[in-house]
Amino acid sequence: MNYCIVKPLTANDSSEIRNIARLSWMWAYRDIYTESFIEEWIRRNYDTEKIRSDISRTHPGGDIIFYGSFVDNRLTGFIETKTTGDEAEILRLYILPDHTRMGIGTKLMDETEKTLLLRGISSVKLYVHRLNAIGIGFYRKRMFRESEIDGDDIKMEKTLVRRVYES
Ligand SMILES: CC(C)(COP(=O)(O)OP(=O)(O)OC[C@H]1O[C@@H](n2cnc3c(N)ncnc32)[C@H](O)[C@@H]1OP(=O)(O)O)[C@@H](O)C(=O)NCCC(=O)NCCS
């Protein structure tokens, strides 16, 4: 893969975020949801104004961390995390299907975890669909562990360890 840079998103990226989410949902959830369900989900949950507003909350005092991965200046994936006090929740992590398995998800998670530790946050949780084997495997490899079942989702949690990033 060409050099991949992870950096905070800007308002201009919001329509591409929606596009990546749509393509990734169609790829990852093709055996779980119908196309029309996915289209409707994206329409309701990826309103570009809302995405822009979330992006604007990514600053040192903000409660959102919204990072994108760029390969040759092209946005290829994103991760959105919400912080509440000393805890964080990974809300979204999506990579363009033709850019998966190249280490991009790992880079996005590395940067996010680094930022969380710098903000003094070590407790991280997320929810992943129970049939999303690739997603579950990805998070397990990053030492997230299943803590409970929540409807169709599995809750996974991890405690970040500071010394990993101290070198
Ligand atoms: C899950 C996802 C974010 C992983 O991102 P990625 O950039 O492909 O992941 P990486 O290349 O960093 O892979 C890291 C590890 O995850 C696992 N993994 C990633 N993709 C995999 C696949 N297609 N099959 C099996 N294992 C996979 C592997 O253990 C991999 O390590 P390896 O390549 O050394 O074996 C990506 O597949 C994706 O966008 N999926 C759709 C959306 C989604 O499910 N998001 C998470 C739930 S919200």
Coordinates of N, CA and C and ligand atoms in Angstrom, one line a residue:
M1 N 0.8 -1.2 0.0 CA 0.0 0.0 0.0 C 0.9 1.3 0.0
N2 N 0.4 2.3 -0.7 CA 1.1 3.6 -0.6 C 1.0 4.1 0.7
Y3 N 1.8 5.2 1.0 CA 1.8 5.7 2.3 C 0.5 6.2 2.8
C4 N 0.1 5.8 4.0 CA -1.2 6.2 4.6 C -1.0 7.1 5.7
I5 N -1.8 8.2 5.7 CA -1.7 9.2 6.8 C -3.0 9.3 7.5
V6 N -3.0 9.3 8.8 CA -4.2 9.4 9.6 C -4.2 10.8 10.2
K7 N -5.3 11.6 10.0 CA -5.3 12.9 10.6 C -6.8 13.3 10.8
P8 N -7.0 14.4 11.6 CA -8.4 14.8 11.9 C -9.1 15.2 10.6
L9 N -10.4 14.9 10.5 CA -11.1 15.3 9.3 C -11.5 16.7 9.3
T10 N -11.9 17.2 8.1 CA -12.4 18.6 8.0 C -13.8 18.6 7.5
A11 N -14.5 19.7 7.6 CA -15.9 19.7 7.1 C -16.0 19.3 5.7
N12 N -15.0 19.6 4.8 CA -15.1 19.2 3.4 C -15.2 17.7 3.2
D13 N -14.8 16.9 4.2 CA -14.8 15.4 4.1 C -16.1 14.8 4.3
S14 N -17.1 15.6 4.7 CA -18.4 15.0 5.2 C -19.1 14.2 4.1
S15 N -19.1 14.6 2.9 CA -19.9 13.8 1.9 C -19.2 12.5 1.5
E16 N -17.8 12.6 1.6 CA -17.1 11.4 1.3 C -17.2 10.4 2.5
I17 N -17.4 10.9 3.7 CA -17.6 10.0 4.8 C -18.9 9.2 4.6
R18 N -19.9 9.9 4.1 CA -21.1 9.2 3.9 C -21.0 8.1 2.8
N19 N -20.2 8.4 1.8 CA -20.0 7.5 0.7 C -19.2 6.3 1.1
I20 N -18.2 6.5 1.9 CA -17.4 5.3 2.5 C -18.3 4.5 3.4
A21 N -19.1 5.1 4.2 CA -20.0 4.4 5.1 C -20.9 3.5 4.3
R22 N -21.5 4.1 3.2 CA -22.4 3.4 2.4 C -21.8 2.1 1.7
L23 N -20.6 2.3 1.1 CA -19.9 1.2 0.5 C -19.5 0.2 1.5
S24 N -19.1 0.6 2.6 CA -18.6 -0.3 3.6 C -19.8 -1.1 4.2
W25 N -20.9 -0.4 4.5 CA -22.1 -1.2 4.9 C -22.5 -2.2 3.9
M26 N -22.6 -1.8 2.6 CA -23.0 -2.8 1.6 C -22.1 -4.0 1.5
W27 N -20.8 -3.8 1.8 CA -19.8 -4.9 1.8 C -19.9 -5.7 3.0
A28 N -19.9 -5.0 4.2 CA -19.8 -5.8 5.5 C -21.1 -6.4 5.9
Y29 N -22.2 -5.8 5.6 CA -23.5 -6.3 6.1 C -24.4 -6.9 5.0
R30 N -23.7 -7.3 3.9 CA -24.5 -7.7 2.7 C -25.4 -9.0 3.1
D31 N -24.9 -9.8 4.0 CA -25.7 -11.0 4.4 C -26.5 -10.7 5.7
I32 N -26.5 -9.5 6.2 CA -27.2 -9.2 7.4 C -28.4 -8.3 7.2
Y33 N -28.2 -7.3 6.3 CA -29.3 -6.3 6.1 C -29.6 -6.3 4.6
T34 N -30.8 -5.9 4.2 CA -31.1 -5.7 2.8 C -30.5 -4.4 2.3
E35 N -30.4 -4.3 1.0 CA -29.9 -3.0 0.4 C -30.7 -1.8 0.8
S36 N -32.1 -2.0 0.8 CA -32.9 -0.9 1.1 C -32.8 -0.5 2.5
F37 N -32.6 -1.4 3.4 CA -32.4 -1.1 4.8 C -31.1 -0.2 5.0
I38 N -30.1 -0.7 4.3 CA -28.8 0.0 4.4 C -28.9 1.4 3.8
E39 N -29.6 1.6 2.7 CA -29.8 2.9 2.1 C -30.5 3.8 3.1
E40 N -31.5 3.3 3.7 CA -32.3 4.1 4.6 C -31.5 4.5 5.9
W41 N -30.7 3.5 6.3 CA -29.9 3.7 7.5 C -28.9 4.9 7.2
I42 N -28.2 4.8 6.1 CA -27.2 5.8 5.7 C -27.9 7.2 5.6
R43 N -29.1 7.2 5.0 CA -29.8 8.4 4.8 C -30.1 9.1 6.1
R44 N -30.5 8.3 7.1 CA -30.9 8.8 8.4 C -29.7 9.1 9.3
N45 N -28.6 8.3 9.2 CA -27.5 8.4 10.2 C -26.3 9.2 9.7
Y46 N -26.3 9.4 8.4 CA -25.1 10.1 7.8 C -25.5 11.4 7.1
D47 N -26.4 12.1 7.8 CA -26.7 13.5 7.3 C -25.5 14.3 7.3
T48 N -25.1 15.0 6.2 CA -23.8 15.6 6.1 C -23.7 16.8 7.1
E49 N -24.8 17.4 7.5 CA -24.7 18.5 8.5 C -24.3 17.9 9.9
K50 N -24.9 16.8 10.2 CA -24.6 16.1 11.5 C -23.1 15.7 11.5
I51 N -22.6 15.2 10.3 CA -21.2 14.7 10.2 C -20.3 15.9 10.4
R52 N -20.7 17.0 9.8 CA -19.9 18.3 9.9 C -19.8 18.7 11.3
S53 N -21.0 18.7 12.0 CA -21.0 19.1 13.4 C -20.1 18.2 14.3
D54 N -20.2 16.9 14.0 CA -19.3 16.0 14.8 C -17.8 16.3 14.5
I55 N -17.5 16.5 13.2 CA -16.1 16.9 12.9 C -15.7 18.1 13.6
S56 N -16.6 19.1 13.8 CA -16.2 20.3 14.4 C -15.9 20.1 15.9
R57 N -16.4 19.0 16.5 CA -16.2 18.7 17.9 C -14.8 18.0 18.2
T58 N -14.1 17.8 17.1 CA -12.7 17.2 17.3 C -11.7 18.2 17.5
H59 N -11.5 18.6 18.8 CA -10.4 19.5 19.2 C -10.1 19.1 20.6
P60 N -9.0 19.5 21.1 CA -8.5 19.1 22.4 C -9.6 19.1 23.5
G61 N -10.5 20.1 23.5 CA -11.5 20.2 24.6 C -12.8 19.5 24.2
G62 N -12.9 19.0 23.0 CA -14.1 18.4 22.4 C -14.4 17.0 22.9
D63 N -15.6 16.5 22.6 CA -16.0 15.2 23.1 C -16.0 14.2 22.0
I64 N -15.6 14.6 20.7 CA -15.5 13.7 19.6 C -14.1 13.7 19.1
I65 N -13.7 12.5 18.7 CA -12.4 12.3 18.0 C -12.8 11.7 16.6
F66 N -12.6 12.4 15.5 CA -13.0 12.0 14.2 C -11.8 12.0 13.3
Y67 N -11.2 10.9 13.0 CA -10.0 10.8 12.2 C -10.3 10.1 10.9
G68 N -9.5 10.5 9.9 CA -9.6 9.9 8.6 C -8.3 9.3 8.2
S69 N -8.3 8.3 7.3 CA -7.1 7.7 6.7 C -7.0 8.2 5.3
F70 N -5.8 8.7 4.9 CA -5.7 9.2 3.5 C -4.5 8.5 2.8
V71 N -4.8 8.0 1.7 CA -3.8 7.3 0.8 C -3.7 8.1 -0.4
D72 N -2.5 8.6 -0.7 CA -2.4 9.6 -1.9 C -3.4 10.7 -1.8
N73 N -3.6 11.2 -0.7 CA -4.6 12.3 -0.5 C -6.0 11.9 -0.6
R74 N -6.3 10.7 -0.8 CA -7.7 10.2 -1.0 C -8.2 9.6 0.4
L75 N -9.4 10.1 0.8 CA -9.9 9.5 2.0 C -10.3 8.1 1.8
T76 N -9.8 7.2 2.7 CA -10.1 5.7 2.5 C -10.8 5.1 3.6
G77 N -10.9 5.8 4.7 CA -11.6 5.2 5.9 C -11.7 6.3 7.0
F78 N -12.5 6.0 8.0 CA -12.6 6.9 9.1 C -12.9 6.2 10.4
I79 N -12.7 6.9 11.5 CA -13.0 6.3 12.8 C -13.6 7.5 13.7
E80 N -14.7 7.3 14.3 CA -15.3 8.3 15.2 C -15.5 7.8 16.6
T81 N -15.0 8.5 17.5 CA -15.0 8.1 18.9 C -15.6 9.2 19.8
K82 N -16.4 8.8 20.8 CA -17.0 9.8 21.7 C -16.5 9.6 23.1
T83 N -16.1 10.7 23.7 CA -15.6 10.6 25.1 C -16.6 11.2 26.0
T84 N -16.7 10.5 27.2 CA -17.6 10.9 28.2 C -16.8 10.8 29.5
G85 N -16.4 11.9 30.1 CA -15.6 11.8 31.3 C -14.3 11.0 31.0
D86 N -14.0 10.0 31.8 CA -12.8 9.2 31.5 C -13.0 7.9 30.7
E87 N -14.2 7.9 30.0 CA -14.5 6.7 29.2 C -14.7 7.1 27.7
A88 N -14.4 6.2 26.8 CA -14.6 6.4 25.4 C -15.4 5.3 24.7
E89 N -16.1 5.7 23.7 CA -16.9 4.7 22.9 C -16.5 4.9 21.4
I90 N -16.0 3.8 20.8 CA -15.8 3.9 19.3 C -17.2 3.8 18.7
L91 N -17.6 4.8 18.0 CA -18.9 4.9 17.4 C -19.0 4.3 16.0
R92 N -17.9 4.5 15.2 CA -17.9 4.1 13.8 C -16.4 3.9 13.4
L93 N -16.3 2.8 12.6 CA -15.0 2.5 12.0 C -15.2 1.9 10.7
Y94 N -15.0 2.6 9.6 CA -15.3 2.0 8.3 C -14.2 2.3 7.3
I95 N -13.8 1.3 6.6 CA -12.7 1.4 5.6 C -13.4 1.1 4.2
L96 N -12.9 1.7 3.1 CA -13.4 1.4 1.8 C -13.1 -0.1 1.5
P97 N -14.1 -0.9 1.1 CA -13.9 -2.3 0.9 C -12.6 -2.7 0.1
D98 N -12.3 -1.9 -0.9 CA -11.1 -2.3 -1.7 C -9.8 -1.8 -1.0
H99 N -9.9 -1.2 0.2 CA -8.7 -0.8 0.9 C -8.6 -1.6 2.3
T100 N -9.5 -2.6 2.4 CA -9.4 -3.4 3.7 C -8.2 -4.3 3.6
R101 N -7.8 -4.8 4.8 CA -6.7 -5.8 5.0 C -5.4 -5.2 4.6
M102 N -5.2 -3.9 4.7 CA -4.0 -3.3 4.3 C -3.4 -2.5 5.5
G103 N -4.0 -2.7 6.7 CA -3.4 -2.1 7.9 C -4.0 -0.7 8.2
I104 N -5.0 -0.3 7.4 CA -5.6 1.0 7.6 C -6.4 1.1 8.9
G105 N -7.3 0.1 9.2 CA -8.0 0.1 10.4 C -7.1 0.1 11.6
T106 N -6.0 -0.6 11.5 CA -5.0 -0.7 12.6 C -4.5 0.7 12.9
K107 N -4.1 1.4 11.8 CA -3.6 2.8 11.9 C -4.6 3.7 12.6
L108 N -5.8 3.7 12.1 CA -6.9 4.5 12.7 C -7.1 4.3 14.2
M109 N -7.1 3.0 14.5 CA -7.2 2.6 15.9 C -6.0 3.1 16.8
D110 N -4.8 2.9 16.2 CA -3.6 3.3 16.9 C -3.6 4.8 17.2
E111 N -4.0 5.6 16.2 CA -4.0 7.0 16.5 C -5.1 7.4 17.5
T112 N -6.2 6.8 17.4 CA -7.3 7.1 18.3 C -6.9 6.7 19.8
E113 N -6.3 5.5 19.9 CA -5.9 5.1 21.3 C -4.8 6.0 21.8
K114 N -3.9 6.4 21.0 CA -2.9 7.3 21.4 C -3.5 8.7 21.9
T115 N -4.4 9.2 21.2 CA -5.1 10.4 21.6 C -5.8 10.3 22.9
L116 N -6.5 9.1 23.0 CA -7.3 8.9 24.3 C -6.3 8.8 25.5
L117 N -5.2 8.2 25.3 CA -4.3 8.1 26.4 C -3.7 9.5 26.8
L118 N -3.4 10.3 25.7 CA -3.0 11.6 26.0 C -4.0 12.5 26.7
R119 N -5.3 12.1 26.6 CA -6.3 12.8 27.3 C -6.7 12.2 28.6
G120 N -5.9 11.2 29.0 CA -6.1 10.5 30.3 C -7.2 9.5 30.3
I121 N -7.6 9.0 29.1 CA -8.8 8.1 29.0 C -8.2 6.7 28.7
S122 N -8.6 5.7 29.5 CA -8.0 4.4 29.3 C -9.1 3.3 29.1
S123 N -10.4 3.7 29.4 CA -11.5 2.7 29.3 C -12.2 2.9 28.0
V124 N -12.2 1.9 27.1 CA -12.8 2.0 25.8 C -13.8 0.9 25.5
K125 N -15.0 1.3 25.0 CA -16.0 0.3 24.7 C -16.5 0.5 23.2
L126 N -17.1 -0.5 22.7 CA -17.8 -0.4 21.4 C -18.8 -1.5 21.3
Y127 N -19.7 -1.4 20.3 CA -20.7 -2.4 20.0 C -20.5 -2.8 18.6
V128 N -20.5 -4.1 18.4 CA -20.3 -4.7 17.0 C -21.4 -5.7 16.8
H129 N -21.9 -5.8 15.5 CA -23.0 -6.8 15.3 C -22.5 -8.2 15.5
R130 N -23.3 -9.0 16.1 CA -22.8 -10.4 16.5 C -22.5 -11.2 15.2
L131 N -23.0 -10.9 14.0 CA -22.6 -11.6 12.8 C -21.5 -11.0 12.0
N132 N -20.9 -9.9 12.6 CA -19.8 -9.3 11.9 C -18.5 -9.9 12.3
A133 N -18.2 -11.1 11.7 CA -17.0 -11.9 12.2 C -15.7 -11.1 11.9
I134 N -15.6 -10.4 10.8 CA -14.4 -9.7 10.5 C -14.2 -8.6 11.6
G135 N -15.2 -7.8 11.9 CA -15.1 -6.8 12.9 C -14.7 -7.3 14.2
I136 N -15.4 -8.4 14.6 CA -15.1 -9.0 15.9 C -13.7 -9.5 16.0
G137 N -13.2 -10.1 14.9 CA -11.8 -10.6 14.8 C -10.8 -9.5 14.9
F138 N -11.2 -8.4 14.2 CA -10.3 -7.2 14.2 C -10.1 -6.7 15.6
Y139 N -11.2 -6.5 16.4 CA -11.2 -5.9 17.7 C -10.5 -6.9 18.7
R140 N -10.8 -8.2 18.5 CA -10.1 -9.2 19.4 C -8.6 -9.1 19.3
K141 N -8.2 -9.0 18.0 CA -6.7 -8.9 17.8 C -6.2 -7.7 18.5
R142 N -7.0 -6.6 18.7 CA -6.5 -5.4 19.4 C -6.8 -5.5 20.9
M143 N -7.1 -6.7 21.3 CA -7.3 -7.0 22.8 C -8.6 -6.5 23.4
F144 N -9.6 -6.2 22.5 CA -10.9 -5.9 23.0 C -11.5 -7.3 23.4
R145 N -12.3 -7.3 24.5 CA -12.9 -8.6 24.9 C -14.4 -8.4 25.0
E146 N -15.2 -9.4 24.6 CA -16.6 -9.4 24.7 C -17.0 -9.3 26.2
S147 N -17.9 -8.3 26.5 CA -18.3 -8.2 27.9 C -19.8 -8.5 28.1
E148 N -20.7 -8.2 27.1 CA -22.1 -8.6 27.2 C -22.7 -8.6 25.8
I149 N -23.9 -9.2 25.7 CA -24.7 -9.2 24.5 C -25.8 -8.1 24.7
D150 N -26.0 -7.3 23.6 CA -27.0 -6.3 23.7 C -27.8 -6.4 22.4
G151 N -28.9 -7.1 22.5 CA -29.7 -7.3 21.3 C -28.9 -8.1 20.2
D152 N -28.7 -7.5 19.0 CA -27.9 -8.1 17.9 C -26.5 -7.7 18.1
D153 N -26.2 -6.9 19.0 CA -24.8 -6.4 19.2 C -24.0 -7.2 20.3
I154 N -22.7 -7.2 20.1 CA -21.8 -7.6 21.2 C -21.1 -6.4 21.7
K155 N -21.1 -6.2 23.0 CA -20.3 -5.1 23.6 C -18.9 -5.6 23.8
M156 N -17.9 -4.9 23.4 CA -16.5 -5.2 23.6 C -15.8 -4.1 24.4
E157 N -14.9 -4.5 25.2 CA -14.2 -3.5 26.0 C -12.7 -3.7 26.1
K158 N -12.0 -2.7 26.4 CA -10.6 -2.8 26.6 C -10.1 -1.7 27.5
T159 N -9.0 -2.0 28.2 CA -8.4 -0.9 29.0 C -7.0 -0.6 28.4
L160 N -6.8 0.6 28.0 CA -5.6 1.0 27.3 C -4.4 1.1 28.3
V161 N -3.3 0.7 27.8 CA -2.1 0.7 28.7 C -1.1 1.7 28.2
R162 N -0.8 2.7 29.0 CA 0.0 3.8 28.6 C 1.4 3.5 28.1
R163 N 2.1 2.5 28.7 CA 3.5 2.3 28.4 C 3.7 2.0 26.9
V164 N 2.7 1.4 26.2 CA 2.8 1.1 24.8 C 3.3 2.2 24.0
Y165 N 2.8 3.5 24.3 CA 3.1 4.6 23.5 C 4.2 5.5 24.1
E166 N 4.8 5.1 25.1 CA 5.8 5.9 25.8 C 7.2 6.0 25.1
S167 N 7.4 5.1 24.2 CA 8.8 5.1 23.6 C 9.0 6.3 22.7
Ligands
LIG1 C1 -13.1 -4.2 10.5 C2 -12.3 -3.2 9.6 C3 -12.5 -1.8 10.1 C4 -10.9 -3.7 9.6 O1 -10.1 -2.7 9.0 P1 -8.8 -3.1 8.1 O2 -8.1 -1.9 7.7 O3 -9.3 -4.1 7.0 O4 -8.0 -4.0 9.1 P2 -6.4 -4.2 9.2 O5 -5.9 -4.4 7.8 O6 -5.7 -3.2 10.0 O7 -6.3 -5.7 9.8 C5 -6.0 -5.9 11.2 C6 -6.3 -7.3 11.5 O8 -7.8 -7.5 11.5 C7 -8.1 -8.8 11.0 N1 -8.8 -8.7 9.7 C8 -9.0 -7.6 9.0 N2 -9.7 -7.8 7.9 C9 -9.9 -9.1 7.9 C10 -10.5 -10.0 7.0 N3 -11.1 -9.6 5.8 N4 -10.6 -11.3 7.3 C11 -10.1 -11.8 8.4 N5 -9.4 -11.0 9.3 C12 -9.4 -9.7 9.1 C13 -6.8 -9.5 10.8 O9 -6.5 -10.2 12.1 C14 -5.9 -8.4 10.5 O10 -4.5 -8.7 10.8 P3 -3.6 -9.4 9.6 O11 -3.9 -8.7 8.3 O12 -2.2 -9.2 10.1 O13 -4.0 -10.8 9.7 C15 -12.8 -3.3 8.1 O14 -12.9 -4.7 7.7 C16 -14.1 -2.7 7.8 O15 -14.2 -1.5 7.5 N6 -15.2 -3.5 8.0 C17 -16.6 -3.0 7.7 C18 -17.0 -2.1 8.9 C19 -16.9 -2.7 10.2 O16 -17.2 -3.9 10.4 N7 -16.5 -1.9 11.2 C20 -16.3 -2.4 12.6 C21 -17.6 -2.5 13.3 S1 -18.3 -1.0 13.5

